[in-house]
Tab-separated table of C-alpha atoms (C1' of nucleotides) and ligand atoms in Angstrom:
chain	number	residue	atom	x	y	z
A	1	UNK	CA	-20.620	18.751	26.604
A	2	UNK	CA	-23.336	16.048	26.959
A	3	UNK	CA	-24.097	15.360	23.336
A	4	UNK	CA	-27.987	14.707	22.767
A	5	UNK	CA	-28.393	11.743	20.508
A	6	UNK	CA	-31.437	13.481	18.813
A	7	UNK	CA	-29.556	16.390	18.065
A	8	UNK	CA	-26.450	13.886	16.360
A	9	UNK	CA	-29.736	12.006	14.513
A	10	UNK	CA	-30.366	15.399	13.080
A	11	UNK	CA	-27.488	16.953	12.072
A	12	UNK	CA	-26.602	13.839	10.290
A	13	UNK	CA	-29.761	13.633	8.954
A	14	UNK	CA	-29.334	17.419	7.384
A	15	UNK	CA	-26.229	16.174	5.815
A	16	UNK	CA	-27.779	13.065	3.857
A	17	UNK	CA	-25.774	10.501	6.129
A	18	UNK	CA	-27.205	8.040	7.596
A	19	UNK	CA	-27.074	7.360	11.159
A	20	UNK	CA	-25.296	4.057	11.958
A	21	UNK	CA	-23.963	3.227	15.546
A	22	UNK	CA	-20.283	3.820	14.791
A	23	UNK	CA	-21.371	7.808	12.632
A	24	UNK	CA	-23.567	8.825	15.852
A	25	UNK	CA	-20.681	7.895	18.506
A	26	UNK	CA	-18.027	9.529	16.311
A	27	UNK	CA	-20.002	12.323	15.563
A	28	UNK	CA	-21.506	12.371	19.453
A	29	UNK	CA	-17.258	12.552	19.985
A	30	UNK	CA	-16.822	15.155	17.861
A	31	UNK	CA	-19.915	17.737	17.790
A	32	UNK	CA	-20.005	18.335	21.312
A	33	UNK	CA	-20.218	22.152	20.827
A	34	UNK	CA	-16.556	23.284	21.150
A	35	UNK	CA	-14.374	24.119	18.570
A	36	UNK	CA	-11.548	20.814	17.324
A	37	UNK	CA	-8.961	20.384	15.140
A	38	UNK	CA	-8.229	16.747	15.757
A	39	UNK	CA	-6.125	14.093	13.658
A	40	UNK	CA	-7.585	10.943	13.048
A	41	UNK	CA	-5.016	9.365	16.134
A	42	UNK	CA	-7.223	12.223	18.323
A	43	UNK	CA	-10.173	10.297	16.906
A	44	UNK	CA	-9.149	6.932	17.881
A	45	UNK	CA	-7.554	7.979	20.991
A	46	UNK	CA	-11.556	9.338	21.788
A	47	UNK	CA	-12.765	6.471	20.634
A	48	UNK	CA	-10.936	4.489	22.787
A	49	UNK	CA	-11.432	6.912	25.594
A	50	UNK	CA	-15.267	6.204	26.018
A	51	UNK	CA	-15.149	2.818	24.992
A	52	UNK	CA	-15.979	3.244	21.446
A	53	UNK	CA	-15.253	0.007	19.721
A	54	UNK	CA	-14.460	0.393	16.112
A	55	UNK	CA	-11.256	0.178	13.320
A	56	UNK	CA	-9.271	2.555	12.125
A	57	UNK	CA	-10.766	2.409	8.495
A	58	UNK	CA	-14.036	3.124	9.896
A	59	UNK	CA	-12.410	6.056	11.500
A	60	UNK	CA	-10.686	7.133	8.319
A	61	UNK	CA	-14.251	6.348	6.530
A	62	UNK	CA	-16.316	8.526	9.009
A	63	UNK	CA	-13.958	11.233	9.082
A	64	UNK	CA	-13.796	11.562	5.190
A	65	UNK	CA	-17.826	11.492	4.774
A	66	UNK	CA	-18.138	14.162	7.339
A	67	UNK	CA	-15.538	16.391	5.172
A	68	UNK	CA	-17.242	15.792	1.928
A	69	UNK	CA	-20.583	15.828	3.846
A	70	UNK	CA	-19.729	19.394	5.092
A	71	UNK	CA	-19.686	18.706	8.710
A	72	UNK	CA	-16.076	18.802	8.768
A	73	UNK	CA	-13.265	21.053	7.159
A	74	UNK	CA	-10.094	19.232	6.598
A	75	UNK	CA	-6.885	21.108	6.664
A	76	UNK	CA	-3.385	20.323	5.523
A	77	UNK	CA	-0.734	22.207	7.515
A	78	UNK	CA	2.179	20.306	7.090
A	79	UNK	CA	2.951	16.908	5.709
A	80	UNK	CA	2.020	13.957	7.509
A	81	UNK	CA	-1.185	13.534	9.049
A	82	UNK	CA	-4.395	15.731	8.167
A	83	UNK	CA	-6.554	17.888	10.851
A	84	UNK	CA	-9.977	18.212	11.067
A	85	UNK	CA	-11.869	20.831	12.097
A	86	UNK	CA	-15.017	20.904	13.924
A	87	UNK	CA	-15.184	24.986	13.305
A	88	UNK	CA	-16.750	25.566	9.815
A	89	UNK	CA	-16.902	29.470	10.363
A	90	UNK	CA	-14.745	31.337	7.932
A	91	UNK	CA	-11.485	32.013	9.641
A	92	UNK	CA	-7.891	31.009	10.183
A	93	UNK	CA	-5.603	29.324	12.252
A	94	UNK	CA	-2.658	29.628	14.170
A	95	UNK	CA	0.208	26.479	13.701
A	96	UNK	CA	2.273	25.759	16.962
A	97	UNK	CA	5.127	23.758	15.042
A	98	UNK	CA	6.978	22.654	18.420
A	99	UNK	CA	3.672	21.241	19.215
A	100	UNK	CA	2.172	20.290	15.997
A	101	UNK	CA	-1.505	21.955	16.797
A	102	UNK	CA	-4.091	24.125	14.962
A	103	UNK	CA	-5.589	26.900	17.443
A	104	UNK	CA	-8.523	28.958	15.463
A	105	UNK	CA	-7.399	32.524	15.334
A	106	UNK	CA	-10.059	34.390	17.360
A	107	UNK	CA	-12.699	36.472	15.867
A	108	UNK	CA	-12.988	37.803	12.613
A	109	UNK	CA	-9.668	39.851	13.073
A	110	UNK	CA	-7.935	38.977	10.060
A	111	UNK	CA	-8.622	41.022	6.604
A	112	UNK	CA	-7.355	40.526	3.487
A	113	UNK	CA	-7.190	42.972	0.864
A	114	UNK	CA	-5.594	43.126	-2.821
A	115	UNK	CA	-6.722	39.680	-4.377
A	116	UNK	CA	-5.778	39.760	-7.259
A	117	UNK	CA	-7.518	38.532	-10.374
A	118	UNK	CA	-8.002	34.959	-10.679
A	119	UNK	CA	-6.124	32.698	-13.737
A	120	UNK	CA	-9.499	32.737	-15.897
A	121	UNK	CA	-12.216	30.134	-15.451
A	122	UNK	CA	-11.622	29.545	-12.138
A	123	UNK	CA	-13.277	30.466	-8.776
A	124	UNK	CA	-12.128	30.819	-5.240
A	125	UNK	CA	-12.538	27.374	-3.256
A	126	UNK	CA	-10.919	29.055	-0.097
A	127	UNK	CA	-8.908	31.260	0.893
A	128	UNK	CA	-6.707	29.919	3.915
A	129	UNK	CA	-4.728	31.536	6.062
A	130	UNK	CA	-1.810	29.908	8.838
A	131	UNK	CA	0.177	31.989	10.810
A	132	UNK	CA	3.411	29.411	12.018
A	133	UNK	CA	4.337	29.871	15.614
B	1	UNK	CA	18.586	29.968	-18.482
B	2	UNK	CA	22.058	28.577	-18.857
B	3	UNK	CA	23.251	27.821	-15.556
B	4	UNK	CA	26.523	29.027	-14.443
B	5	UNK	CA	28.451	26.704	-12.857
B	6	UNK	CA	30.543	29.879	-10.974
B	7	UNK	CA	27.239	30.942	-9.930
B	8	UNK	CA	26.155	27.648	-8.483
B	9	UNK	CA	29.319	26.807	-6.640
B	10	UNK	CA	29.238	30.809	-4.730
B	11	UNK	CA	25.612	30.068	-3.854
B	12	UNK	CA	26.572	26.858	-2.231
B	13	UNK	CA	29.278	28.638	-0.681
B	14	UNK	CA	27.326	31.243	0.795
B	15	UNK	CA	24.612	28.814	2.310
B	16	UNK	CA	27.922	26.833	3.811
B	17	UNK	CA	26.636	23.863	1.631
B	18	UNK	CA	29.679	21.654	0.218
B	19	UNK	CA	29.134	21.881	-3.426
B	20	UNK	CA	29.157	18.329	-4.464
B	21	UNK	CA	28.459	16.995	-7.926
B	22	UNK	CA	24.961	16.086	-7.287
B	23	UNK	CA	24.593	19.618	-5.186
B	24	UNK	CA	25.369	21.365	-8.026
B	25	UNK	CA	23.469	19.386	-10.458
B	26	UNK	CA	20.270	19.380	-8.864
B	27	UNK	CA	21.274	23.097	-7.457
B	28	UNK	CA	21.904	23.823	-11.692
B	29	UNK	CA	18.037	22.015	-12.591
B	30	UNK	CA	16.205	24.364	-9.957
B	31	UNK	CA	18.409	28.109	-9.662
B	32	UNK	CA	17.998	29.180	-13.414
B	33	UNK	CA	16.681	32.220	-12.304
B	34	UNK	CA	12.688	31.054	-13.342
B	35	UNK	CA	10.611	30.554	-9.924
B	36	UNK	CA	9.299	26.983	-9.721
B	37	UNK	CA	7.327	25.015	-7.077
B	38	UNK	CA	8.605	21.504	-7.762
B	39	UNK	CA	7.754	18.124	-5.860
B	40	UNK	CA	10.284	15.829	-5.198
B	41	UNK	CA	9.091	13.825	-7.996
B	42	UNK	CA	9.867	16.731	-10.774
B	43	UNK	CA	13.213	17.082	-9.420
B	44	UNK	CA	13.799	13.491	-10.158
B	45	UNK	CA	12.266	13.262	-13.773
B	46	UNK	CA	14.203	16.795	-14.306
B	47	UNK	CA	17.262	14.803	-13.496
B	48	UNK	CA	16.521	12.258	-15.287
B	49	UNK	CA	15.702	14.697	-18.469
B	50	UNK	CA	18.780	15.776	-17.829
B	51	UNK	CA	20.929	12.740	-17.675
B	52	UNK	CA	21.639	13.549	-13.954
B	53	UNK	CA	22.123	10.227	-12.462
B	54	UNK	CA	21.483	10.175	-8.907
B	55	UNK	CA	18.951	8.347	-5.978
B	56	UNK	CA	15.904	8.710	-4.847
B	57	UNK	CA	17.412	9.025	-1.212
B	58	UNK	CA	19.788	12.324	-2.356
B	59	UNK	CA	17.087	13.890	-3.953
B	60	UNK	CA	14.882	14.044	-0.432
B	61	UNK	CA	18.833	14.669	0.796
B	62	UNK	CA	19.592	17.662	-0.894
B	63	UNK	CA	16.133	19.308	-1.360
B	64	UNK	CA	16.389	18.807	2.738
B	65	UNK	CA	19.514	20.436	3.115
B	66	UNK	CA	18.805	23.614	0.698
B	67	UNK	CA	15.323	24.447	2.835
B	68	UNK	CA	17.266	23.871	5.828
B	69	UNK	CA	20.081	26.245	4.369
B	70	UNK	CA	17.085	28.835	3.151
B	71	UNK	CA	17.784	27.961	-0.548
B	72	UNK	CA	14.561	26.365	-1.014
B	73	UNK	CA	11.181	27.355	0.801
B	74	UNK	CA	8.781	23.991	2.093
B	75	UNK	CA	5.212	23.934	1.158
B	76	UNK	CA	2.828	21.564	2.317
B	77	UNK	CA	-0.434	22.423	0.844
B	78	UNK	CA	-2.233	18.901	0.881
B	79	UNK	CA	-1.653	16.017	2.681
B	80	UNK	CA	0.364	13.919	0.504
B	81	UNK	CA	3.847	15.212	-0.979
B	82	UNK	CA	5.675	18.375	-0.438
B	83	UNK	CA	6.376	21.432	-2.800
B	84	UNK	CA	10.140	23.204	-2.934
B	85	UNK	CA	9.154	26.835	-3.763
B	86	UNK	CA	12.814	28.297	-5.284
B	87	UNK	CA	11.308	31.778	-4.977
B	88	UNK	CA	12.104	33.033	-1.528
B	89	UNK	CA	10.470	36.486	-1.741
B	90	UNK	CA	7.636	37.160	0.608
B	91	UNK	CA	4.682	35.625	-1.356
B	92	UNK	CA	1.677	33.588	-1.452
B	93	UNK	CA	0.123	30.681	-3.507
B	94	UNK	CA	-2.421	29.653	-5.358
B	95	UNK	CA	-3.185	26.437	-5.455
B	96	UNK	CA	-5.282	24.826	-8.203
B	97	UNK	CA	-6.452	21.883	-6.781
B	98	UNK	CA	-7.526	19.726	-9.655
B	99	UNK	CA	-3.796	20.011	-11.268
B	100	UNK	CA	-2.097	19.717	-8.011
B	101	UNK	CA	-0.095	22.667	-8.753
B	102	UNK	CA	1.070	25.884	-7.324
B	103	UNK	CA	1.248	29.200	-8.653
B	104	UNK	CA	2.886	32.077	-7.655
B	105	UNK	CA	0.759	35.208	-6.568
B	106	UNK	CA	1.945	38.217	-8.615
B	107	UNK	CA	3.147	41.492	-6.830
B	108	UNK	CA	2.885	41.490	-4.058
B	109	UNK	CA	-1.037	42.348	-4.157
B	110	UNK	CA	-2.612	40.903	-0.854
B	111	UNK	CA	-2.175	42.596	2.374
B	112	UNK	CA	-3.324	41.185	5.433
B	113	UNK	CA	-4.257	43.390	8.347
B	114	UNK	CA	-5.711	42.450	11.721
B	115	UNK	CA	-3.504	40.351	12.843
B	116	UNK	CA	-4.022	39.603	16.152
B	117	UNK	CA	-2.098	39.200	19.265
B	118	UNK	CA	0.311	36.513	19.545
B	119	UNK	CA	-0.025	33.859	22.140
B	120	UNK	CA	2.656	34.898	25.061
B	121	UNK	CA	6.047	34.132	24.228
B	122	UNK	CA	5.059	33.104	20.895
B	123	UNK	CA	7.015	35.094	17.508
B	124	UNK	CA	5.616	34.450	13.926
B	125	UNK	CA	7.518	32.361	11.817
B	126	UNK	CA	5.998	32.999	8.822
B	127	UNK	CA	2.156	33.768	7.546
B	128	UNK	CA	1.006	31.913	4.938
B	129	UNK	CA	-1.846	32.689	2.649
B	130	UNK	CA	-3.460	29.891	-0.172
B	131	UNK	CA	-6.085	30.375	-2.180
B	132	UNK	CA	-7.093	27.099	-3.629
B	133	UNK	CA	-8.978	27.277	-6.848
C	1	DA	C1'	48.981	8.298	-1.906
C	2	DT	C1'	46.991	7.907	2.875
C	3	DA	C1'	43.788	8.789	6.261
C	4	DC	C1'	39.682	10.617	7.572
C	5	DT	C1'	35.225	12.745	6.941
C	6	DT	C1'	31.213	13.566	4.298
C	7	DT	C1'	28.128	12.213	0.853
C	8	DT	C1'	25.660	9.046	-1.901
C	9	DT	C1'	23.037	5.128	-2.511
C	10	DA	C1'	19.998	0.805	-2.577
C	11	DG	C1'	17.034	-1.038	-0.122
C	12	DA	C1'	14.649	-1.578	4.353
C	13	DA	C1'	11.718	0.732	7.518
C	14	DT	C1'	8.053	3.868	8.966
C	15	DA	C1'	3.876	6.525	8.772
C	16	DA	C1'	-0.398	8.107	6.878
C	17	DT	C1'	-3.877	6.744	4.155
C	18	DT	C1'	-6.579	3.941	0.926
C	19	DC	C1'	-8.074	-0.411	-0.857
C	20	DT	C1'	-10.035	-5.159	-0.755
C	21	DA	C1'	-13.021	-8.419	0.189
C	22	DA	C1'	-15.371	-10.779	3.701
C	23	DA	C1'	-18.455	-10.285	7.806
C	24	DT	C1'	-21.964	-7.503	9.966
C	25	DT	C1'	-25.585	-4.384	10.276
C	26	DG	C1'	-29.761	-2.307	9.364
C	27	DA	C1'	-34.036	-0.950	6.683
C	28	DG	C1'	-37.706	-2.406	4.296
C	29	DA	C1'	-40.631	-6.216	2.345
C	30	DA	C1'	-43.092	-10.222	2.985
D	1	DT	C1'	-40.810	-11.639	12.699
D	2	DT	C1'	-38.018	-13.343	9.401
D	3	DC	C1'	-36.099	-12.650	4.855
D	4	DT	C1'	-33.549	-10.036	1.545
D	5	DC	C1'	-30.377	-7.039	-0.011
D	6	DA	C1'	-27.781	-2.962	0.004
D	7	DA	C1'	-24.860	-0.247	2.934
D	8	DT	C1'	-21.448	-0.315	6.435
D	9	DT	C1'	-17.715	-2.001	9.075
D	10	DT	C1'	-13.579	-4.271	9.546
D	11	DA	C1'	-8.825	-6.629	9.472
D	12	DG	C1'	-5.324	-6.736	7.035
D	13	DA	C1'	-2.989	-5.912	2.571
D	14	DA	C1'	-1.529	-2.339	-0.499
D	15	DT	C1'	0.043	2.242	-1.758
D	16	DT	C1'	2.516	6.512	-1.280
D	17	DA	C1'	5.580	9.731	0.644
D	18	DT	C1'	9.334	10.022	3.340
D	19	DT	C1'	13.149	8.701	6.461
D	20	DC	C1'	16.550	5.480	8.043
D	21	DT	C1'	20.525	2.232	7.702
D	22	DA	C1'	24.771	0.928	6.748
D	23	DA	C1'	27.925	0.085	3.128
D	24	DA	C1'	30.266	2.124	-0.981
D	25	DA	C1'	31.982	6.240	-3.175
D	26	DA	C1'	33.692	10.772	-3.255
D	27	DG	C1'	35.908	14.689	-1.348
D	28	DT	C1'	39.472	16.959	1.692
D	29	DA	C1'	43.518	17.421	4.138
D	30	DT	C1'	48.135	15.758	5.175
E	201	LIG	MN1	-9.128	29.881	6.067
E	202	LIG	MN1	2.284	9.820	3.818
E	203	LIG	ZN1	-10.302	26.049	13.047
E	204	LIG	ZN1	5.970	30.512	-4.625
DNA sequence: ATACTTTTTAGAATAATTCTAAATTGAGAA
DNA sequence: TTCTCAATTTAGAATTATTCTAAAAAGTAT
């Protein structure tokens, strides 16, 4: 829960990103060590929350570096606004439509079996899985 | 191929849809029996292809209406716009991500076991599987 | 044809996101 | 330190997808 700033320096650091004020406190908002799937709204709203000043295209910014840095997966479950996830274990999600939330589907239950061949030329990116509630 | 206008007007009917001119027409451009995943943007240059005069608005209208009715399956797969998928078999996608295009999965190869229990009071409203290429 | 309801439509409005270009920050050099 | 310059941040404009509004047109029933 406490989010060492040495630890934020690092990680970032791992992911070629450099640590400026408004990275660290996002990322200090973010990488606390439980599992997120937060819109960027949940971001400002955090922000906000512990008196993080910034803008909403620094928020957008941040967020999209993260994803192509690898420190976040982005995930599209509906139209509208994007979620992104602080989990970057292979796995799958539940989608609570009334309430428009992720929730990571726990442990490695799911299998999948019968792929078929791929269109030639082309690899798997992902494989992603959403169960609607 | 052809479209048969009897055809079009008794799957209106049986969806309790009112088959209006446009109805049918854009019900005639998607229901000729090939399985397409079309944005709202191919329905309109289909249309227009097709001399089909019509609006923007009744486009988003009717492709509304026929998901609602169960005519046409929803996809969101990326933020940005929405796919119709006219096949309504149990299926899943892939998605080739630098074309921005669907694909149907053939057979109905992948199974998917493990599925795990369902948060309390909670039924499945559908599972959907992507593999993004 | 008349009356009434539903549909269609152009354009305005909304929402999520990206872009622009100016101000600020921050890292290294002097 | 102060200077320099590139990278970052930001407010607001722009873009894109979609929905809303409210008036006109079409469809249905009498
Ligand atoms: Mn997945
Ligand atoms: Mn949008
Ligand atoms: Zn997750
Ligand atoms: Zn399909």
């Amino acid at each position: 829960m406490s989010v060492d700033s040495k630890q934020i320096n690092k990680l970032l650091g791992e992911h070629k990103i450099r640590p400026t004020k408004i990275r660290k406190a996002i990322a200090g908002l973010l990488f606390d060590g439980r599992d997120k799937h937060v819109s960027v709204d949940d971001v400002i709203a955090l922000a906000r929350a512990r008196d993080v000043k910034t803008s909403v295209a620094s928020v957008y910014n941040t967020l999209n570096q993260f994803a192509a840095a690898g420190l976040l997966r982005r995930i599209a479950v509906d139209g509208g606004r994007a979620f992104f996830d602080t989990n970057l274990s292979d796995h799958h999600h539940f989608y609570f439509e009334d309430e428009e939330r992720l929730e990571d589907i726990p442990g490695n239950a799911i299998e999948i079996s019968g792929l078929p061949k791929l269109p030639k030329g082309r690899q798997i990116k992902s494989v992603d899985v959403t169960i609607r509630l």
